[in-house]
Coordinates of C-alpha atoms in Angstrom, one line a residue:
Chain A
X1 CA -8.3 81.1 75.2
X2 CA -10.8 84.0 74.6
X3 CA -13.2 82.4 77.0
X4 CA -10.6 82.2 79.7
X5 CA -9.6 85.8 79.2
X6 CA -13.3 86.9 79.4
X7 CA -13.8 85.0 82.6
X8 CA -10.6 86.5 84.1
X9 CA -11.8 89.9 83.0
X10 CA -15.2 89.5 84.6
X11 CA -13.8 88.2 87.9
X12 CA -11.3 91.1 87.9
X13 CA -14.1 93.7 87.5
X14 CA -16.1 91.9 90.2
X15 CA -13.2 92.2 92.6
X16 CA -12.8 95.8 91.7
X17 CA -16.5 96.4 92.4
X18 CA -16.5 94.6 95.7
X19 CA -13.3 96.5 96.8
X20 CA -15.1 99.8 96.0
X21 CA -18.2 98.8 98.1
X22 CA -15.9 97.8 100.9
X23 CA -14.2 101.3 100.7
X24 CA -17.6 103.0 100.6
X25 CA -18.9 101.0 103.6
X26 CA -15.7 101.8 105.6
X27 CA -16.0 105.5 104.7
X28 CA -19.6 105.6 105.8
X29 CA -18.6 103.8 109.0
X30 CA -15.9 106.5 109.8
X31 CA -18.3 109.3 108.8
X32 CA -21.0 107.9 111.1
X33 CA -18.4 107.5 113.9
X34 CA -17.5 111.2 113.6
X35 CA -21.2 112.1 113.6
X36 CA -22.0 110.0 116.7
X37 CA -19.0 111.5 118.5
X38 CA -20.1 115.0 117.4
X39 CA -17.0 115.7 115.4
X40 CA -19.1 117.6 112.9
X41 CA -16.2 119.6 111.4
X42 CA -14.9 116.4 109.8
X43 CA -18.0 115.1 108.2
X44 CA -18.1 117.4 105.1
X45 CA -14.9 116.0 103.5
X46 CA -15.9 112.4 104.2
X47 CA -19.3 113.0 102.7
X48 CA -17.7 113.9 99.4
X49 CA -15.6 110.7 99.5
X50 CA -18.7 108.6 100.0
X51 CA -20.5 110.2 97.0
X52 CA -17.4 109.7 94.8
X53 CA -17.2 106.1 95.9
X54 CA -20.9 105.5 95.0
X55 CA -20.4 107.0 91.6
X56 CA -17.3 104.9 91.0
X57 CA -19.3 101.8 92.0
X58 CA -22.0 102.7 89.4
X59 CA -19.3 103.0 86.7
X60 CA -17.8 99.6 87.6
X61 CA -21.2 98.0 87.7
X62 CA -22.0 99.3 84.2
X63 CA -18.7 97.9 83.0
X64 CA -19.4 94.5 84.7
X65 CA -22.9 94.3 83.2
X66 CA -21.6 95.1 79.7
X67 CA -19.0 92.3 79.9
X68 CA -21.5 89.9 81.4
X69 CA -24.1 90.4 78.7
X70 CA -21.6 90.5 75.9
X71 CA -20.4 87.0 76.6
X72 CA -22.7 85.0 74.3
X73 CA -21.3 81.7 75.4
X74 CA -22.0 82.3 79.0
X75 CA -24.7 80.2 80.6
X76 CA -28.0 82.2 80.8
X77 CA -28.8 81.2 84.4
X78 CA -25.3 82.3 85.5
X79 CA -25.7 85.6 83.8
X80 CA -29.0 86.1 85.4
X81 CA -27.8 85.3 88.9
X82 CA -24.6 87.3 88.7
X83 CA -26.6 90.2 87.4
X84 CA -29.0 90.0 90.4
X85 CA -26.1 89.8 92.8
X86 CA -24.3 92.8 91.5
X87 CA -27.4 95.0 91.3
X88 CA -28.4 94.1 94.9
X89 CA -24.9 95.0 96.1
X90 CA -25.2 98.3 94.3
X91 CA -28.4 98.9 96.2
X92 CA -26.5 98.5 99.4
X93 CA -24.1 101.2 98.3
X94 CA -27.1 103.4 97.2
X95 CA -28.7 103.1 100.6
X96 CA -25.4 103.9 102.3
X97 CA -25.2 107.1 100.2
X98 CA -28.7 108.0 101.4
X99 CA -27.6 107.8 105.0
X100 CA -24.6 110.1 104.3
X101 CA -26.9 112.6 102.5
X102 CA -29.4 112.6 105.4
X103 CA -26.7 113.5 107.9
X104 CA -25.3 116.1 105.6
X105 CA -28.5 117.9 104.9
X106 CA -29.0 118.7 108.6
X107 CA -26.1 117.9 110.9
X108 CA -27.1 118.0 114.6
X109 CA -25.6 117.2 117.9
X110 CA -26.0 113.5 118.6
X111 CA -27.5 112.3 121.9
X112 CA -24.8 111.1 124.3
X113 CA -26.9 108.5 126.1
X114 CA -27.4 106.4 123.0
X115 CA -23.8 106.7 121.8
X116 CA -22.7 103.2 122.7
X117 CA -25.8 101.5 121.1
X118 CA -25.3 103.7 118.0
X119 CA -21.6 102.8 117.8
X120 CA -22.5 99.1 118.0
X121 CA -25.1 99.5 115.3
X122 CA -22.6 101.3 113.1
X123 CA -20.1 98.5 113.7
X124 CA -22.7 95.9 112.8
X125 CA -23.4 97.8 109.6
X126 CA -19.7 97.6 108.6
X127 CA -19.4 93.9 109.5
X128 CA -22.6 92.9 107.8
X129 CA -21.6 94.6 104.5
X130 CA -18.1 93.1 104.7
X131 CA -19.4 89.6 105.3
X132 CA -22.0 89.9 102.6
X133 CA -19.2 90.9 100.2
X134 CA -17.2 87.9 101.4
X135 CA -20.3 85.7 100.8
X136 CA -20.8 86.9 97.3
X137 CA -17.1 86.3 96.5
X138 CA -17.4 82.8 97.8
X139 CA -20.4 82.1 95.7
X140 CA -17.9 81.8 92.8
X141 CA -15.8 79.1 94.3
X142 CA -17.4 77.7 97.5
X143 CA -21.1 77.4 98.1
X144 CA -20.4 75.7 101.4
X145 CA -18.4 78.7 102.7
X146 CA -21.0 81.2 101.4
X147 CA -23.8 79.2 103.0
X148 CA -22.1 79.4 106.4
X149 CA -21.7 83.2 106.2
X150 CA -25.4 83.7 105.4
X151 CA -26.3 82.5 108.9
X152 CA -23.8 85.0 110.4
X153 CA -25.4 87.8 108.5
X154 CA -28.8 86.7 109.8
X155 CA -27.5 86.6 113.3
X156 CA -26.2 90.2 113.0
X157 CA -29.4 91.4 111.6
X158 CA -31.2 90.1 114.7
X159 CA -28.7 92.0 116.9
X160 CA -29.3 95.1 114.9
X161 CA -33.0 94.7 115.3
X162 CA -32.7 94.6 119.1
X163 CA -30.4 97.6 119.0
X164 CA -32.7 99.6 116.8
X165 CA -35.6 99.2 119.2
X166 CA -33.4 99.8 122.3
X167 CA -32.4 103.2 120.8
X168 CA -35.9 104.0 119.7
X169 CA -37.2 103.2 123.2
X170 CA -34.7 105.8 124.7
X171 CA -35.3 108.6 122.2
X172 CA -39.1 108.3 122.1
X173 CA -39.1 109.0 125.9
X174 CA -37.3 112.2 125.5
X175 CA -39.1 115.5 125.8
X176 CA -36.7 117.2 123.5
X177 CA -37.0 119.1 120.2
X178 CA -39.1 116.9 117.9
X179 CA -36.8 117.5 114.9
X180 CA -33.8 116.1 116.7
X181 CA -35.8 113.1 117.8
X182 CA -37.2 112.6 114.4
X183 CA -33.8 112.8 112.6
X184 CA -32.2 110.4 115.1
X185 CA -35.0 108.0 114.6
X186 CA -34.6 108.3 110.8
X187 CA -30.9 107.7 110.8
X188 CA -31.2 104.7 113.1
X189 CA -33.9 103.3 110.8
X190 CA -31.8 103.9 107.7
X191 CA -28.8 102.1 109.1
X192 CA -31.0 99.2 110.2
X193 CA -32.5 99.1 106.7
X194 CA -29.0 98.6 105.1
X195 CA -28.3 95.8 107.5
X196 CA -31.8 94.3 106.8
X197 CA -31.2 94.7 103.0
X198 CA -27.9 92.9 103.4
X199 CA -29.7 90.1 105.2
X200 CA -32.3 89.9 102.4
X201 CA -29.5 89.5 99.9
X202 CA -27.9 86.8 102.0
X203 CA -31.2 85.0 102.2
X204 CA -31.5 85.1 98.4
X205 CA -27.9 83.7 98.1
X206 CA -28.8 80.9 100.5
X207 CA -31.9 80.0 98.4
X208 CA -29.7 80.1 95.3
X209 CA -27.2 77.7 96.9
X210 CA -30.0 75.2 97.7
X211 CA -31.6 75.5 94.3
X212 CA -28.4 75.2 92.3
X213 CA -28.1 71.4 91.8
X214 CA -31.5 71.6 90.2
X215 CA -30.3 74.2 87.7
Chain B
X1 CA -44.8 60.4 28.7
X2 CA -41.3 61.4 27.6
X3 CA -38.6 60.0 29.8
X4 CA -36.9 63.4 30.5
X5 CA -40.2 64.8 31.8
X6 CA -40.6 61.8 34.1
X7 CA -37.1 62.4 35.5
X8 CA -37.8 66.1 36.0
X9 CA -41.1 65.3 37.8
X10 CA -39.3 62.8 40.0
X11 CA -36.6 65.3 40.7
X12 CA -39.2 67.9 41.8
X13 CA -40.9 65.3 44.0
X14 CA -37.5 64.4 45.5
X15 CA -36.8 68.0 46.3
X16 CA -40.3 68.5 47.9
X17 CA -39.7 65.3 50.0
X18 CA -36.3 66.5 51.1
X19 CA -37.6 70.0 52.0
X20 CA -40.3 68.3 54.1
X21 CA -37.8 66.1 55.9
X22 CA -35.4 68.9 56.5
X23 CA -38.2 71.1 57.7
X24 CA -39.2 68.6 60.4
X25 CA -35.6 67.8 61.5
X26 CA -35.6 68.5 65.3
X27 CA -32.1 67.1 65.9
X28 CA -30.7 70.5 67.0
X29 CA -33.6 71.6 69.2
X30 CA -31.8 70.7 72.5
X31 CA -28.7 72.6 71.3
X32 CA -30.9 75.7 70.7
X33 CA -32.9 75.1 73.8
X34 CA -29.9 74.9 76.1
X35 CA -28.5 78.1 74.4
X36 CA -25.3 76.4 73.3
X37 CA -25.7 77.9 69.9
X38 CA -27.9 80.7 68.6
X39 CA -30.5 80.0 66.0
X40 CA -28.3 81.3 63.2
X41 CA -25.4 79.1 64.3
X42 CA -27.8 76.1 64.7
X43 CA -29.0 76.5 61.2
X44 CA -25.5 76.9 59.8
X45 CA -24.4 73.7 61.6
X46 CA -27.5 71.8 60.6
X47 CA -27.4 72.8 56.9
X48 CA -23.7 72.0 56.6
X49 CA -24.2 68.6 58.3
X50 CA -27.3 67.8 56.3
X51 CA -25.5 68.5 53.1
X52 CA -22.4 66.6 54.1
X53 CA -24.4 63.7 55.4
X54 CA -26.5 63.5 52.3
X55 CA -23.4 63.7 50.1
X56 CA -21.2 61.3 52.0
X57 CA -23.6 58.8 53.5
X58 CA -26.7 59.0 51.3
X59 CA -25.5 56.6 48.6
X60 CA -26.5 53.0 49.2
X61 CA -29.0 53.6 52.0
X62 CA -32.2 51.8 51.1
X63 CA -35.6 51.7 52.8
X64 CA -37.3 48.4 53.4
X65 CA -40.2 49.6 55.5
X66 CA -42.8 49.0 52.8
X67 CA -41.8 45.4 52.4
X68 CA -42.4 44.5 56.0
X69 CA -45.7 46.5 56.5
X70 CA -47.5 45.1 53.5
X71 CA -48.3 41.4 53.2
X72 CA -45.5 39.2 51.8
X73 CA -47.5 38.3 48.6
X74 CA -47.9 42.0 47.6
X75 CA -45.4 43.5 45.2
X76 CA -44.3 47.1 46.1
X77 CA -44.4 49.0 42.8
X78 CA -42.9 52.4 42.0
X79 CA -46.4 54.0 42.1
X80 CA -46.9 52.9 45.7
X81 CA -43.4 54.0 46.8
X82 CA -44.0 57.4 45.2
X83 CA -47.5 57.8 46.6
X84 CA -46.2 57.0 50.1
X85 CA -43.3 59.5 49.8
X86 CA -45.4 62.3 48.4
X87 CA -48.1 62.0 51.1
X88 CA -45.4 61.8 53.8
X89 CA -43.8 64.9 52.4
X90 CA -47.0 66.9 52.3
X91 CA -47.8 66.0 55.9
X92 CA -44.3 66.8 57.0
X93 CA -44.4 70.2 55.3
X94 CA -47.8 71.0 56.8
X95 CA -46.6 70.0 60.3
X96 CA -43.4 71.9 59.9
X97 CA -45.2 75.0 58.8
X98 CA -47.2 74.8 62.0
X99 CA -43.9 74.3 63.9
X100 CA -44.9 70.9 65.2
X101 CA -42.4 68.0 65.3
X102 CA -43.9 64.8 63.8
X103 CA -42.5 61.4 63.1
X104 CA -41.4 60.8 59.5
X105 CA -41.5 57.1 60.3
X106 CA -45.1 57.3 61.5
X107 CA -46.2 59.3 58.6
X108 CA -44.6 56.9 56.2
X109 CA -46.1 53.9 57.8
X110 CA -49.5 55.6 58.1
X111 CA -49.3 56.2 54.3
X112 CA -48.4 52.5 53.6
X113 CA -51.3 51.3 55.8
X114 CA -53.7 53.7 54.0
X115 CA -52.7 52.7 50.5
X116 CA -52.5 49.0 51.6
X117 CA -56.0 48.9 53.0
X118 CA -57.3 50.9 50.0
X119 CA -55.8 48.6 47.3
X120 CA -55.9 45.2 49.0
X121 CA -58.2 45.5 51.9
X122 CA -57.4 44.4 55.5
X123 CA -55.6 41.3 54.3
X124 CA -53.1 43.4 52.4
X125 CA -51.3 44.3 55.6
X126 CA -48.9 42.4 57.8
X127 CA -50.8 43.0 61.0
X128 CA -48.4 41.0 63.1
X129 CA -45.6 43.4 62.2
X130 CA -47.8 46.5 62.6
X131 CA -48.8 45.4 66.2
X132 CA -45.1 44.7 66.9
X133 CA -44.2 48.2 65.8
X134 CA -47.1 49.7 67.7
X135 CA -45.8 48.1 70.8
X136 CA -42.4 49.7 70.3
X137 CA -44.0 53.1 69.5
X138 CA -45.8 53.0 72.8
X139 CA -42.8 51.6 74.8
X140 CA -40.1 53.9 73.4
X141 CA -41.5 57.2 74.6
X142 CA -42.2 55.6 78.0
X143 CA -38.6 54.5 78.2
X144 CA -37.5 58.0 77.0
X145 CA -39.6 59.6 79.8
X146 CA -38.3 57.4 82.6
X147 CA -34.7 57.3 81.2
X148 CA -34.5 61.0 81.3
X149 CA -36.2 61.3 84.6
X150 CA -33.7 59.0 86.3
X151 CA -30.7 60.4 84.4
X152 CA -31.7 63.9 85.7
X153 CA -32.0 62.6 89.3
X154 CA -28.5 61.0 89.1
X155 CA -27.0 64.2 87.7
X156 CA -28.8 66.2 90.5
X157 CA -27.1 64.0 93.2
X158 CA -23.7 64.4 91.5
X159 CA -24.1 68.2 91.3
X160 CA -25.2 68.4 94.9
X161 CA -22.3 66.4 96.2
X162 CA -19.4 67.5 93.9
X163 CA -20.0 71.0 92.5
X164 CA -19.2 73.9 94.7
X165 CA -19.6 77.4 93.4
X166 CA -20.6 79.2 90.2
X167 CA -17.2 78.4 88.5
X168 CA -17.7 74.7 89.1
X169 CA -21.1 74.8 87.5
X170 CA -19.8 76.9 84.6
X171 CA -17.0 74.3 83.9
X172 CA -19.5 71.4 84.3
X173 CA -22.0 72.8 81.9
X174 CA -19.3 73.8 79.4
X175 CA -18.0 70.2 79.3
X176 CA -21.6 69.0 78.6
X177 CA -22.0 71.6 76.0
X178 CA -19.1 70.2 74.0
X179 CA -20.1 66.6 74.5
X180 CA -23.7 67.2 73.4
X181 CA -22.7 69.4 70.5
X182 CA -20.4 66.6 69.2
X183 CA -23.1 64.0 69.7
X184 CA -25.8 66.0 68.0
X185 CA -23.5 66.8 65.1
X186 CA -22.8 63.0 64.5
X187 CA -26.6 62.4 64.8
X188 CA -27.4 65.1 62.3
X189 CA -24.8 63.9 59.9
X190 CA -26.0 60.2 60.0
X191 CA -29.6 61.2 60.1
X192 CA -29.4 63.2 56.9
X193 CA -27.6 60.4 55.2
X194 CA -30.4 58.1 56.2
X195 CA -33.2 60.5 55.4
X196 CA -31.7 61.1 52.0
X197 CA -32.9 57.7 50.8
X198 CA -36.5 58.7 51.4
X199 CA -36.1 61.5 48.9
X200 CA -33.8 60.1 46.2
X201 CA -34.8 56.5 46.4
X202 CA -37.5 56.9 43.7
X203 CA -35.2 58.8 41.3
X204 CA -32.4 56.4 41.7
X205 CA -34.9 53.6 40.9
X206 CA -35.6 55.2 37.6
X207 CA -31.9 55.2 36.7
X208 CA -30.0 57.2 34.1
X209 CA -29.4 60.0 36.7
X210 CA -26.0 60.7 38.2
X211 CA -26.3 59.7 41.9
X212 CA -23.7 62.3 43.0
X213 CA -25.8 65.1 41.4
X214 CA -29.0 63.7 43.1
X215 CA -27.3 63.7 46.5
X216 CA -26.2 67.3 46.0
X217 CA -29.8 68.3 45.1
X218 CA -31.1 66.4 48.1
X219 CA -28.5 67.9 50.5
X220 CA -29.4 71.4 49.4
X221 CA -33.1 70.7 49.7
X222 CA -32.7 69.3 53.2
X223 CA -30.8 72.5 54.0
X224 CA -33.5 74.7 52.5
X225 CA -36.2 72.8 54.5
X226 CA -34.2 73.4 57.7
X227 CA -33.7 77.1 57.0
X228 CA -37.3 77.9 55.9
X229 CA -39.4 75.6 58.0
X230 CA -37.1 73.8 60.4
X231 CA -36.3 76.8 62.5
X232 CA -39.9 76.9 63.9
X233 CA -39.8 73.2 64.8
X234 CA -36.4 73.6 66.5
X235 CA -37.5 76.7 68.4
X236 CA -40.8 75.1 69.6
X237 CA -39.2 71.9 70.8
X238 CA -36.1 73.6 72.2
X239 CA -38.3 76.0 74.2
X240 CA -40.7 73.2 75.5
X241 CA -39.0 73.2 78.9
X242 CA -36.0 74.9 80.5
X243 CA -32.8 73.3 79.2
X244 CA -29.1 73.5 80.2
X245 CA -26.3 71.6 78.4
X246 CA -26.3 68.9 81.1
X247 CA -30.1 68.5 81.2
X248 CA -30.2 68.5 77.4
X249 CA -27.7 65.6 77.6
X250 CA -29.9 63.8 80.1
X251 CA -32.8 64.2 77.6
X252 CA -30.8 63.1 74.6
X253 CA -29.1 60.1 76.1
X254 CA -32.1 57.8 76.4
X255 CA -33.3 58.9 72.9
X256 CA -30.0 58.0 71.4
X257 CA -29.8 54.7 73.3
X258 CA -33.3 53.5 72.2
X259 CA -32.7 54.7 68.6
X260 CA -29.5 52.6 68.6
X261 CA -31.4 49.5 69.9
X262 CA -34.1 50.2 67.2
X263 CA -31.5 50.4 64.5
X264 CA -29.9 47.2 65.5
X265 CA -33.3 45.4 65.8
X266 CA -34.4 47.0 62.5
X267 CA -37.4 48.6 64.1
X268 CA -38.4 52.0 62.7
X269 CA -38.7 54.2 65.8
X270 CA -39.5 57.9 66.0
X271 CA -36.8 60.1 67.3
X272 CA -39.2 63.0 67.6
X273 CA -41.6 61.1 69.9
X274 CA -38.8 60.0 72.2
X275 CA -37.3 63.4 72.4
X276 CA -40.6 65.0 73.3
X277 CA -41.2 62.3 75.9
X278 CA -37.7 62.8 77.3
X279 CA -38.3 66.5 77.6
X280 CA -41.6 65.9 79.4
X281 CA -39.6 63.5 81.7
X282 CA -37.0 66.2 82.3
X283 CA -39.7 68.8 83.1
X284 CA -41.3 66.4 85.6
X285 CA -37.9 65.6 87.3
X286 CA -36.8 69.2 87.5
X287 CA -40.3 70.5 88.4
X288 CA -40.1 73.1 85.7
X289 CA -43.3 74.1 83.8
X290 CA -43.9 72.8 80.3
X291 CA -44.8 75.0 77.4
X292 CA -48.5 75.0 76.6
X293 CA -48.1 73.5 73.1
X294 CA -47.6 69.9 74.3
X295 CA -51.2 68.9 73.8
X296 CA -51.0 70.3 70.2
X297 CA -47.9 68.1 69.5
X298 CA -49.6 65.0 70.9
X299 CA -52.8 65.7 68.9
X300 CA -50.7 66.0 65.7
X301 CA -49.0 62.7 66.5
X302 CA -52.3 61.0 66.9
X303 CA -53.5 62.6 63.6
X304 CA -50.4 61.5 61.7
X305 CA -51.6 58.0 61.0
X306 CA -55.1 58.8 59.7
X307 CA -54.1 61.9 57.9
X308 CA -51.1 60.3 56.1
X309 CA -53.3 57.3 55.3
X310 CA -56.0 59.4 53.7
X311 CA -53.4 61.6 51.9
X312 CA -51.8 58.5 50.4
X313 CA -55.2 57.3 49.0
X314 CA -55.9 60.8 47.5
X315 CA -52.4 61.1 46.0
X316 CA -52.5 57.5 44.6
X317 CA -54.7 58.5 41.7
X318 CA -52.7 61.4 40.2
X319 CA -49.5 59.4 40.6
X320 CA -51.0 56.4 38.9
X321 CA -52.2 58.6 36.1
X322 CA -48.7 60.1 35.5
X323 CA -46.7 56.9 35.7

């Protein structure tokens, strides 16, 4: 009875954590959209929401880890893997916060000629994070479903890779203020890094699925 | 010598033997290794079961190993039985203190061979029986190795095809945790009942002592051996390779099956040897690294025969002097 309750508790906290990351990713997506469209008056409020979201994620993560390690009857390899998954997802949220902070520290007018590519990259960010979260949820009940998703994440990372260099190709040809070029380059790279980080996690999950029968 | 003093000496010897046997009881190592129970819980279970087994099953269990190893024309006296038991106990305690699992059966037979050769020469032993046993001792770990190897491979296929997701794996391992815990508890219970005869046999033979009292003393001594020395053996064997409840079951299954065949065929086999061989088989099948202490364990196994044989010859003189 106690065991069932503990399991319910841990999956409840996990869902809560994932929901918060989803919220955080969506807020960063909206924040980025405003920034790309040069609606700079709106970014301040949204920035605070992202920071709060990240802090909330950290608190839920701590709670999850506490429950996870308190369960003495839990299988050690499952504790280890669940711990790795939750900490990697938390990293995604941390990286998202860095993007928000970067824009906040020096908001500038975004280049119009790379708006479409940047919006696409932003959309890829949101979709990749959402799919990664779906994948980690499926790890609990369906390895086959999670396995399929890992390939989608990989496909999106490749698309993001192309977009990143397309944008860089355009901005590096500009004979503009170096700071503006440099900041644009940094933001593009940071968004790509989050997508790339998500793909690394999905790679890890794929390896885990293959290895599991041997555990 | 006064009869009471003899009884007291015998009782002390019985306690030492029981401590030695308890100290080298590796039955619970897979339970500890697969993290089903913590060391404290393992010791609690093991002590309760050792005590209960000794008390409820200990009476009436008799050892006949000596009769089949020595030539048929040789009479097994109380001095010989005692010499064999004391030398076995010393070797068991030494190995347990080093945290190495050895075979009580091999140590006992090594002592019988030693004392047999010393007193009656080569003709004093039943070589046909020794060779027959040696064949089983070589075969049983091989069967344990391959049995576990294939049991693991079958389980791997099952997991690959049927289990989908962390929760499935959790449920699967939890089921095996219960199954193996029950199986190990039964083994520990019956094993302590059987081991009990090694310790109290000599005192019962003297007579005039309440058997119930003897069994309580033996049960407590087995428990003491487990708590003081046994934990090291359990830890070393349990951590020899990576274990999960299901893989622990795969390792334990061939051991239990061969032990059962051995019991039916009245062949004294070593559970420790088979378990170690099974764990090596498991490590090979799952491609997990083995702990470095394996060669030390094998060396102590090889040394068991000569050391216990020499010990029995050394101990024979003081025992003969006292009785």
